[in-house]
Coordinates of C-alpha atoms and ligand atoms in Angstrom, one line a residue:
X1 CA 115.8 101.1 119.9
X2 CA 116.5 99.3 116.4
X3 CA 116.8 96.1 116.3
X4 CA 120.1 94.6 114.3
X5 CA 119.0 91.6 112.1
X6 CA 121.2 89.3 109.9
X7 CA 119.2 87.9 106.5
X8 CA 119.9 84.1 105.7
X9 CA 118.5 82.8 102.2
X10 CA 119.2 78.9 102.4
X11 CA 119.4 78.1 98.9
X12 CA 118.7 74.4 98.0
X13 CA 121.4 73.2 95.3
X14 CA 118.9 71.2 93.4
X15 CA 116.2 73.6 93.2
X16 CA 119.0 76.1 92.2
X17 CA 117.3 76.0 88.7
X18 CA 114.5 77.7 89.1
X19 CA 115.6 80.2 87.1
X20 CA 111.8 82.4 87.8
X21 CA 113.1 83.5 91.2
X22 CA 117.4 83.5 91.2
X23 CA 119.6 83.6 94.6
X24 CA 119.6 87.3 94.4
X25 CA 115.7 88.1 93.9
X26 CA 115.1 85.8 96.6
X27 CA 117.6 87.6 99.1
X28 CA 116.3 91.2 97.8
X29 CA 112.5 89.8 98.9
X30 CA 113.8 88.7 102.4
X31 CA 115.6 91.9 103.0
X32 CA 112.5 94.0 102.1
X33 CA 110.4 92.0 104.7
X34 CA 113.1 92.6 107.1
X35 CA 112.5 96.4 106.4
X36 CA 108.9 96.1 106.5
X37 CA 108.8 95.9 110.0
X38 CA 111.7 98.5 110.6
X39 CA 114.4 95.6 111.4
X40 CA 117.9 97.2 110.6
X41 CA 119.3 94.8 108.2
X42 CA 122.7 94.8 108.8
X43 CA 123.0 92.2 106.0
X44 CA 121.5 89.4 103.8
X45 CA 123.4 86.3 102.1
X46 CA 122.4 84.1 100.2
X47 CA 123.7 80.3 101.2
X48 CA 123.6 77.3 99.3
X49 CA 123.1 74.2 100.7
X50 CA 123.3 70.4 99.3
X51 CA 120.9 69.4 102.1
X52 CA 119.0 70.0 104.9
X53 CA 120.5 68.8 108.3
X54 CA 117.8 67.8 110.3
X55 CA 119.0 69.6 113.7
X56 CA 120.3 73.2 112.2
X57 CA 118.8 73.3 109.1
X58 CA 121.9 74.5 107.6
X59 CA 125.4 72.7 108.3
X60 CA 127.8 73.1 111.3
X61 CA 130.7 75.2 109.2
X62 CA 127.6 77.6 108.3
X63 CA 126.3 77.8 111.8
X64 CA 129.5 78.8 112.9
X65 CA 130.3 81.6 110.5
X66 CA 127.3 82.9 111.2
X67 CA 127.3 83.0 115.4
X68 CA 130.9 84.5 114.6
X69 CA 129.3 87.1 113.2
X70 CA 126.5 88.0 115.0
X71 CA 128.8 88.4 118.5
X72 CA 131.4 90.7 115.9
X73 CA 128.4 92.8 114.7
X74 CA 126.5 92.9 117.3
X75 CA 123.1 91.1 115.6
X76 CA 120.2 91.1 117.8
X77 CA 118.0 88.8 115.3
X78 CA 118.6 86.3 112.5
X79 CA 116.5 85.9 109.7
X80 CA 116.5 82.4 108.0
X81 CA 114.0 82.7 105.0
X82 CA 113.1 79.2 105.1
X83 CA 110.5 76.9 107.3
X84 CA 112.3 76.2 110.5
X85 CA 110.9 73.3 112.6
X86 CA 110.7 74.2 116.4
X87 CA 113.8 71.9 117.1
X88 CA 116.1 73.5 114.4
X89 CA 114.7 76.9 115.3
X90 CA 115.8 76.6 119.4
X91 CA 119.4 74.6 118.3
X92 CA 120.0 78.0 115.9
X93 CA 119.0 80.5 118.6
X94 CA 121.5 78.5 121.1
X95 CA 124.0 78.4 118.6
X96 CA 123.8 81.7 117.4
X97 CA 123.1 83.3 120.8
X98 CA 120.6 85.6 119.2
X99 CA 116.9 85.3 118.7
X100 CA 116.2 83.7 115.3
X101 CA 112.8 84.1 113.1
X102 CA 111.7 81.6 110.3
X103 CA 109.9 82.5 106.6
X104 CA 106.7 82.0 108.2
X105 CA 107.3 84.3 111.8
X106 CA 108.5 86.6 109.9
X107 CA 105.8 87.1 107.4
X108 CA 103.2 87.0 110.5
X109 CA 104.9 90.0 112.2
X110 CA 104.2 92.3 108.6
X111 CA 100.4 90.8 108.9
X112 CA 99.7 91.4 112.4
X113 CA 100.9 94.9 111.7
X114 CA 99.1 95.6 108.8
X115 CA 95.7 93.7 109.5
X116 CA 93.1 96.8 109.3
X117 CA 90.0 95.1 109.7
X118 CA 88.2 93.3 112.1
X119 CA 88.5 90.2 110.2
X120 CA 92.3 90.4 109.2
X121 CA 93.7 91.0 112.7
X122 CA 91.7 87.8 113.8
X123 CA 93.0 85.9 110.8
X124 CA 96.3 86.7 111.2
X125 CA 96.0 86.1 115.1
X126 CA 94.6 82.6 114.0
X127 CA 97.6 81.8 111.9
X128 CA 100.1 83.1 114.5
X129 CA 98.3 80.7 117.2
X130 CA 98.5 77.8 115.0
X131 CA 102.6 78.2 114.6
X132 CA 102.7 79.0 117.7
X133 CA 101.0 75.6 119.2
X134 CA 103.6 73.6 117.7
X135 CA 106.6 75.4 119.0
X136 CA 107.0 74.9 122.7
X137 CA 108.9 78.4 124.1
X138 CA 108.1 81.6 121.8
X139 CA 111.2 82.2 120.4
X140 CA 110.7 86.0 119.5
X141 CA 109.1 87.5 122.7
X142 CA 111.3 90.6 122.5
X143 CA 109.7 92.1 118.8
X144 CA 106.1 91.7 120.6
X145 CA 106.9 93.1 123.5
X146 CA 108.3 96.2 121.6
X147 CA 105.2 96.2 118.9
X148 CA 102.3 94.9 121.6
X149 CA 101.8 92.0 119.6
X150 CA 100.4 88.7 120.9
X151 CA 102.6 88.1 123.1
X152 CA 100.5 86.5 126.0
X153 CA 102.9 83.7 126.8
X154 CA 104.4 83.4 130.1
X155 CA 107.6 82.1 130.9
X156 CA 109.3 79.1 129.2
X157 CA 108.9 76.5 131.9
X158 CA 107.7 73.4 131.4
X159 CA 104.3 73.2 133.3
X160 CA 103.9 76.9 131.6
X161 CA 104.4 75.3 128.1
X162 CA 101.5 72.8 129.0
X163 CA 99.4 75.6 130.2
X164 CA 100.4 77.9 127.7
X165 CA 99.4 75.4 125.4
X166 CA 95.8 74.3 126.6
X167 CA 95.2 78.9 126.8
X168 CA 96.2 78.4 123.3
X169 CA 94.1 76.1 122.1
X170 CA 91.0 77.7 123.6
X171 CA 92.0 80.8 122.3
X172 CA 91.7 79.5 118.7
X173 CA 88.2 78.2 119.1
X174 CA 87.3 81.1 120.4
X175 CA 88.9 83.2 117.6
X176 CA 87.1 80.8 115.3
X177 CA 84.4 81.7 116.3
X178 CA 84.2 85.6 116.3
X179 CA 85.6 85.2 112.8
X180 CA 82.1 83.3 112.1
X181 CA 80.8 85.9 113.5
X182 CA 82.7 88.8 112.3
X183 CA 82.5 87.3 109.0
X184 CA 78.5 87.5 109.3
X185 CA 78.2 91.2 110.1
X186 CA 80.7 92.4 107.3
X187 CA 78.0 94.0 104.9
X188 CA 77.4 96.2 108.2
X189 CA 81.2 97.3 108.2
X190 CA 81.3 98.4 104.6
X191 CA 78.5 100.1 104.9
X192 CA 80.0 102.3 107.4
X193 CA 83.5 102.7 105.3
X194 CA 81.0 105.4 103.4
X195 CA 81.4 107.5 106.5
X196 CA 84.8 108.3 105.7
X197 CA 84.9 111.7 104.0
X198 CA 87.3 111.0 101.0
X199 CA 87.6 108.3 98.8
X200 CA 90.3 105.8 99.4
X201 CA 93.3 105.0 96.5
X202 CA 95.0 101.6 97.8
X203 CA 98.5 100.6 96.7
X204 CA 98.8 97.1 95.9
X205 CA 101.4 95.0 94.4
X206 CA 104.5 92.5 95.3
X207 CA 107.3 93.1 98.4
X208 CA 109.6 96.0 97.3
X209 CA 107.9 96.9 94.3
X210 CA 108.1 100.4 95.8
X211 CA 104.7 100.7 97.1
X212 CA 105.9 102.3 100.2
X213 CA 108.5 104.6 98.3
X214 CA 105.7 106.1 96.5
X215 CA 103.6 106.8 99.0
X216 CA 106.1 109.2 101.0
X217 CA 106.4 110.3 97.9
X218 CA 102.9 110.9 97.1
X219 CA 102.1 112.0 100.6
X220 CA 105.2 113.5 102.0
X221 CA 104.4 116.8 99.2
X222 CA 101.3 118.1 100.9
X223 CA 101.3 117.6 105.1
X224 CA 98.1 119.0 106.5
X225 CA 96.8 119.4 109.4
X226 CA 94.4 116.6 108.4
X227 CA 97.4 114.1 108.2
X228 CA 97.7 114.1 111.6
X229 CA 94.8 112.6 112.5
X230 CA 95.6 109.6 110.1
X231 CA 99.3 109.4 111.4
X232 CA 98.4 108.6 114.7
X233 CA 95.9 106.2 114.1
X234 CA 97.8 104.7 111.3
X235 CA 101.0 105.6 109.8
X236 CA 100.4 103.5 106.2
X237 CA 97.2 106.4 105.4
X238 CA 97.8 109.2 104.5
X239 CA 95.4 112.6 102.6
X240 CA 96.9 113.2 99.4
X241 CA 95.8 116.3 97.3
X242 CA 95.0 115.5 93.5
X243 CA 95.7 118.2 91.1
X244 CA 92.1 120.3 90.9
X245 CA 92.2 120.3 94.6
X246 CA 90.2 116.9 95.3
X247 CA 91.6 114.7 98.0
X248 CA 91.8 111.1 98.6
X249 CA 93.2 108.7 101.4
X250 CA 96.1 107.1 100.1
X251 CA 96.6 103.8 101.7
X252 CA 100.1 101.7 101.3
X253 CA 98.6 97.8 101.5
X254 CA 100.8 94.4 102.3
X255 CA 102.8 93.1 100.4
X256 CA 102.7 89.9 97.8
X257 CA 104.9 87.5 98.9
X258 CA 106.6 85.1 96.5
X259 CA 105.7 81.6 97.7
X260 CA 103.7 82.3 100.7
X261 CA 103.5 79.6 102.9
X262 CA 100.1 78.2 102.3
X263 CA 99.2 78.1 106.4
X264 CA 99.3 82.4 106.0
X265 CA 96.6 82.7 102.7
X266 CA 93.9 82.6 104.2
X267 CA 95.6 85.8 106.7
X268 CA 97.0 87.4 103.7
X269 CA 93.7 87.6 101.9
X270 CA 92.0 89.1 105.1
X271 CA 94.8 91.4 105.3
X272 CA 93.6 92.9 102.1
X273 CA 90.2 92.8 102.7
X274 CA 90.2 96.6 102.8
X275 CA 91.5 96.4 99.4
X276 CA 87.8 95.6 98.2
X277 CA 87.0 98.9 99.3
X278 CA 88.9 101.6 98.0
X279 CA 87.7 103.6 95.1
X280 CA 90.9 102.9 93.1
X281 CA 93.4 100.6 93.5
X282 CA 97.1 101.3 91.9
X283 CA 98.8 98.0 91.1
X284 CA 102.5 98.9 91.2
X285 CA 105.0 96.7 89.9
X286 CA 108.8 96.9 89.5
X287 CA 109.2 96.5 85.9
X288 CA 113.1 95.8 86.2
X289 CA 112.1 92.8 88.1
X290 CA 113.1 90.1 85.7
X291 CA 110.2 87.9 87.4
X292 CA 107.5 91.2 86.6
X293 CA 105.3 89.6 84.6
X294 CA 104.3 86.3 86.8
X295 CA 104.4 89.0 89.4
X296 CA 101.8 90.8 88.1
X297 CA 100.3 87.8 86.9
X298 CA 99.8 86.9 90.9
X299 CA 98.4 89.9 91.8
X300 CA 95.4 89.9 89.4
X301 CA 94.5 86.3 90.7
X302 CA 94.4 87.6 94.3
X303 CA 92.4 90.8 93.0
X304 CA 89.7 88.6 91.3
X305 CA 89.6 86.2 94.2
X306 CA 88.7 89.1 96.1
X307 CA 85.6 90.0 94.1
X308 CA 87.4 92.9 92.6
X309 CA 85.6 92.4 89.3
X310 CA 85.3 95.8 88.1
X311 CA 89.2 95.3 87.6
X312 CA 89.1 97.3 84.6
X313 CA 87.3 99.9 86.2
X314 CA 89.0 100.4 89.3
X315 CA 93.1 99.3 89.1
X316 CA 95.4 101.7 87.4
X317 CA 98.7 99.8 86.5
X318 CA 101.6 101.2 87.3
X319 CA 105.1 100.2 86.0
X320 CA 107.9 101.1 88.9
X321 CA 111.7 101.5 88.6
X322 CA 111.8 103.0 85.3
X323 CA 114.7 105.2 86.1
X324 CA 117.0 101.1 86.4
X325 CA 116.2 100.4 82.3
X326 CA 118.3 101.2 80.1
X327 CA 117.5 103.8 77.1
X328 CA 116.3 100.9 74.7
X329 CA 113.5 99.7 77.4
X330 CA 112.7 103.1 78.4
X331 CA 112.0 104.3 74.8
X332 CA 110.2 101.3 73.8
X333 CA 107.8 101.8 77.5
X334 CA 107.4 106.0 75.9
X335 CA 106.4 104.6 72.8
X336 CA 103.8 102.2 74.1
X337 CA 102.2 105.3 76.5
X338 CA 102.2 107.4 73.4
X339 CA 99.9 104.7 71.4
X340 CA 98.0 102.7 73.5
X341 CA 94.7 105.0 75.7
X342 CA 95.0 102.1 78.4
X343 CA 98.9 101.9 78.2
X344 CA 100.2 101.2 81.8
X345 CA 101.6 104.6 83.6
X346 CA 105.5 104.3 83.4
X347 CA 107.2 106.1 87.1
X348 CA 110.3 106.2 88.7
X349 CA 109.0 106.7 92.6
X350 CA 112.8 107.8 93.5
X351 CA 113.0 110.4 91.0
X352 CA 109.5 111.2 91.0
X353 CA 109.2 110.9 87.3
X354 CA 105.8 110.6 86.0
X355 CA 103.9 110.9 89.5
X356 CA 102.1 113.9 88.1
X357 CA 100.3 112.2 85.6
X358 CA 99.9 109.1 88.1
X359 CA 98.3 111.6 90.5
X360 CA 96.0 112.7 87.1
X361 CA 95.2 109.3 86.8
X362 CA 93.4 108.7 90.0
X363 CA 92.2 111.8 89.8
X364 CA 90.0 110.8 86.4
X365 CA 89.5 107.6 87.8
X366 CA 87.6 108.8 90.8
X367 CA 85.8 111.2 88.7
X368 CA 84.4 108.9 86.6
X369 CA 80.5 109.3 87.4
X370 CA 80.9 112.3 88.7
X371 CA 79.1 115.2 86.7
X372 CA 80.7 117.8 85.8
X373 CA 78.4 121.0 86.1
X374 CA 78.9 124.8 84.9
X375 CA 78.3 127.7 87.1
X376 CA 77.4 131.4 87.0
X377 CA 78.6 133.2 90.3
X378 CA 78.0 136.7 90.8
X379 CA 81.8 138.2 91.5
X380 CA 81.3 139.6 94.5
X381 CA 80.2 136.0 95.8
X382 CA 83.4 135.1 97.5
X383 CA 81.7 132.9 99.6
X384 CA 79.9 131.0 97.4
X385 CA 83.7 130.4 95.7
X386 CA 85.5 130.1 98.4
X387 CA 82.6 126.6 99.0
X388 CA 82.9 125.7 95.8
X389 CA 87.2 125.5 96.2
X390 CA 86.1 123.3 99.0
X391 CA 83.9 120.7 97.9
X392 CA 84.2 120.6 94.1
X393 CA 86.9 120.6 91.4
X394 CA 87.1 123.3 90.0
X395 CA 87.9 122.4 86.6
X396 CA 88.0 125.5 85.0
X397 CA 87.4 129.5 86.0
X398 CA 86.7 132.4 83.4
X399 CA 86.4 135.8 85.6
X400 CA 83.5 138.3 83.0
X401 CA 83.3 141.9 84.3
X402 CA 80.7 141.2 87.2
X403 CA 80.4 137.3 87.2
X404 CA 82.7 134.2 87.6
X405 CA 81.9 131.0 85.1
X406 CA 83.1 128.1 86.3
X407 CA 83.3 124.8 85.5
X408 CA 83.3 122.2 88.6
X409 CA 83.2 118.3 89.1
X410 CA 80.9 117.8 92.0
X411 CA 80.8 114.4 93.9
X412 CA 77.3 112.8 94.0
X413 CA 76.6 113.7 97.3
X414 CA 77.2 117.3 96.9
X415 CA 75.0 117.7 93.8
X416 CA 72.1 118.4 95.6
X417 CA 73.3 121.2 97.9
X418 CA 74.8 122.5 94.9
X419 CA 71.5 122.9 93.1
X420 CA 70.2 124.4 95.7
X421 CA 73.4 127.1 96.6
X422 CA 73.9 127.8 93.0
X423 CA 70.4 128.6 91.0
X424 CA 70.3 126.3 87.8
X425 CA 73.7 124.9 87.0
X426 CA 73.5 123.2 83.9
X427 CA 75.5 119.6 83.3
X428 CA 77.7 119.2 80.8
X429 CA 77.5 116.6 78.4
X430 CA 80.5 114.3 78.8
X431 CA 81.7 111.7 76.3
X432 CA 82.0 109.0 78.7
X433 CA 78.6 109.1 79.6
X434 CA 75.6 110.9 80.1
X435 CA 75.1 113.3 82.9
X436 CA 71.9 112.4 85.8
X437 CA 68.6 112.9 84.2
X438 CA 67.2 115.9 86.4
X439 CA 70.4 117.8 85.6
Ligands
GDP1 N1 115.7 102.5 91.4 C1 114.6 102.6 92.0 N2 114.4 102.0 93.2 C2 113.2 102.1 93.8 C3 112.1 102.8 93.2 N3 111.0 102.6 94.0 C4 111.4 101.9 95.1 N4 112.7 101.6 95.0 C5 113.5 100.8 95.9 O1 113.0 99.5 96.0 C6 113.0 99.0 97.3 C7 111.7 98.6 97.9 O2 110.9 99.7 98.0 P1 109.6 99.8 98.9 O3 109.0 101.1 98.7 O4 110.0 99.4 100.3 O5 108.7 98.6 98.3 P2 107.4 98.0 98.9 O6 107.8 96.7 99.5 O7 106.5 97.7 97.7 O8 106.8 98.9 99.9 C8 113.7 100.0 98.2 O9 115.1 99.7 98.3 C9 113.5 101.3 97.3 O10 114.5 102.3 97.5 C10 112.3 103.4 91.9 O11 111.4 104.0 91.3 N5 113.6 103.3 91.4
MG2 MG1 106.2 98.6 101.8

C-alpha cells in the first residue's frame, strides 16, 4: 500500500531573498525526501507566508485550501518542510484530517532507514527520542508501523503520555550509553568490514543529485546471483561488474540536506559513518543545480570532518545532469575533460552518457596499488585461466602457438597464491609507482 502525501514549502516573505536556495529548489528538495522513503507525492507547492501563526503555522485561508484538498485527492500524509511545534503539528492534523510530518520527522524517517551501522541506527534512534519527548501523541504511528520503525508508543491517553514519557526518557540514557560503548569498540568493527569480499564504491552527494538514479543504473546492467544476497539484506547495495571483470559493492548513501536541522548532525554524520570505509567514494553532484557549487562545497566539509583525508586519493567527482545544459555549458564541460588529467567526470545517469568511463574510473581507482603482474600459461591450462578470470583482471591476453601471455592486476591478497599457482610471474613496472620488492 502507497501512501499519498501532499508537499507544503512555507516560504517566509522576508527571507524570500535568499536568492542561494529559490522557492523552487526548496520544493524540488522536499519532494525528493518525500520519494526517498517511497511516499507517493501527489504534489508539492510552494506557499508564501508574511508570518508565522502561532497555532497553524500557516494561515486559516491556507489551512483550508489545503484540507479541501486532501479529502478531493485522497492524501494520506502532508508534508510541511518546516519546524512544526507539537501544538501546530496536532491543530494541522485535526484540520487537515490527515496525518501531518514536519522538516525534522521527516528527515528522521530517511536516517532511521538508512543507518547501517551500529552507531548510526542508535544516533538516529537518539535524535528521534529527543523530538519525540517534546511531542505528547506520536503523530505518525501509521509509517512505523508499515517500516518497523520505533514505534514503541502505546496509545494516546493521557496517563500513557506520562508513562510513555518517563519509558522515553530511560530509553535515552540508556541509548547514551551503548553509543559510549559502541563508540569504544569501533576500531573492532572496521576491522571486520575487511571480511567482506569486494571492495565497496559509496555514492555520496546532496538530495536528488541522482545518486539513486545512478545506481539502478549502475547495478540494474549486471543482476547475479550474488545480488540477491545483498537485496535482501539491503536494497541500497548492490555488486556491480567493472569493465576487466573486477567487482565492487556499490553502495547508494544518504543524502545532504540543505539546512539540516542542527538537532539531526550529529545522526547524519553517523549515518555516513560507513562512508569512511569504502575504497572509493563518487561525489555526485547535479551540475544544473544553480546552488552546485556551495553544494559541493558542503559535501567536502562533511568528508573532511569524517577523517576522509585521503580525499584526493579516494573521491572521484562526478558532475550529474549533463543531458539539462545547454550546448554552450556542455562543450565548455568536453573541453575541460579534454585538458585537465583530474577534470571531474561529466554523466547524464538518465541517458547513461558517460557511465562507462565512470565505471573505468573506479575501476583505476581501486587498482591503484594493486600490481599488475605478467603471466606464461601453458594453453592447455584451462584451469589455471579459467582462476585467473576469477580473481584477477585480466588486463590483457595474447594466445602464442602452445602458451597464453597474459597480463593481470592481482589484488594484494591474491599475490601470494598467485606466485605460488603460476611459477615466476614477473611485475611490471608501472609509472604510478613501483611494484612490491620481492616481485
Ligand atoms: N535530467 C536528468 N535528471 C536526472 C538525472 N539523474 C537523476 N535525475 C533526476 O533527479 C531526481 C533525483 O534523482 P535521485 O536519483 O532520486 O537523487 P538522489 O536523491 O541523489 O538519490 C529524479 O527526478 C531523477 O529522475 C540525469 O542525469 N538527468
Ligand atoms: Mg536517493
Amino acid at each position: 500500500m502507497t501512501t499519498r502525501a501532499l508537499v507544503v514549502c512555507p516560504n517566509l516573505v522576508r527571507d524570500s531573498n535568499d536568492a542561494l536556495r529559490g522557492p523552487d529548489a526548496r520544493r524540488e528538495e522536499a519532494a525528493g525526501l518525500a520519494r526517498a522513503i517511497d511516499l507517493e507525492v501527489v504534489g508539492a507547492d510552494s506557499l508564501s507566508l508574511s508570518e508565522i501563526r502561532p497555532a497553524t503555522f500557516i494561515g486559516k485561508g491556507k489551512v483550508e485550501a489545503i484540507a479541501a484538498r486532501v479529502k478531493a485527492e485522497a492524501i494520506d500524509l502532508v508534508v510541511m518542510d518546516c519546524p512544526l511545534s507539537p501544538a501546530q503539528q496536532r491543530n494541522l492534523e485535526k484540520a487537515f484530517g490527515s496525518k501531518v510530518i514536519d522538516r525534522t520527522g521527516l528527515i528522521l524517517e530517511i536516517f532511521g532507514e538508512r543507518a547501517r551501522t551500529a552507531e548510526g541506527a542508535l544516533q538516529v534512534e537518539l535524535a528521534h527520542l529527543k523530538y519525540q519527548r517534546s511531542r505528547l501523541v506520536r503523530s505518525w504511528t501509521h509509517l512505523e508501523r508499515q517500516r518497523g520503525g520505533f514505534g514503541f508508543l502505546g496509545g494516546p491517553g493521557e496517563t500513557q503520555i506520562e508513562t510513555d514519557r518517563r519509558l522515553i526518557g530511560e530509553r535515552i540514557v540508556r541509548i547514551e550509553r551503548e553509543l559510549e560503548s559502541v563508540k569504544r569498540r569501533r576500531g573492532l568493527q572496521r576491522a571486520s568490514r575487511s571480511a567482506v569480499p569486494y571492495p565497496i564504491v559509496a555514492l555520496v552527494g546532496y538530495t536528488n543529485a541522482g545518486k539513486s538514479t545512478l545506481f539502478n543504473r549502475l547495478t540494474s546492467a549486471d543482476v547475479m546471483a550474488a545480488d540477491m544476497l545483498f537485496a535482501t539484506l539491503d536494497p541500497t547495495m548492490r555488486l556491480i561488474k567493472l569493465p576487466h571483470g573486477g567487482q565492487a559493492i556499490l553502495s547508494d548513501t544518504v543524502g545532504f540536506i540543505s539546512d539540516l536541522p542542527t538537532t539531526l548532525i550529529s545522526a547524519f554524520r553517523a549515518t555516513l559513518e560507513e562512508v569512511r570505509a569504502a575504497d572509493v567514494i563518487v561525489h555526485v553532484r547535479d551540475i544544473s543545480h544553480l546552488d552546485s557549487d556551495a553544494q559541493a562545497h558542503d559535501v567536502e566539509a562533511i568528508l573532511d570532518e569524517l577523517g576522509v583525508a585521503d580525499r584526493a586519493d579516494r573521491v572521484i567527482e562526478v558532475l550529474n545532469k549533463i543531458d539539462r545544459l545547454d550546448a554552450g555549458a556542455r562543450a565548455a564541460l568536453a573541453e575541460r575533460q579534454g585538458t585537465a588529467e583530474a577534470a571531474p567526470l561529466a554523466i547524464s545517469a538518465t541517458t547513461g552518457e558517460g557511465l562507462d568511463r565512470l565505471k573505468a574510473a573506479i575501476e583505476d581507482r581501486l587498482a591503484r596499488g594493486r600490481p599488475e603482474m605478467e603471466l606464461t600459461l601453458d594453453a592447455s591450462d584451462g584451469q589455471g585461466l579459467h582462476w585467473l578470470y576469477e580473481h584477477a583482471e585480466v588486463m590483457s591476453r595474447r594466445d602464442e602457438d602452445d602458451r597464453l601471455r597474459l597480463t593481470v592486476r592481482v589484488a594484494p591478497d591474491q599475490i601470494e597464491r598467485i606466485k605460488r599457482r603460476f611459477a615466476l610471474p614477473r611485475a611490471v613496472a608501472r609509472p604510478s609507482e613501483s611494484p612490491p620488492a620481492d616481485l
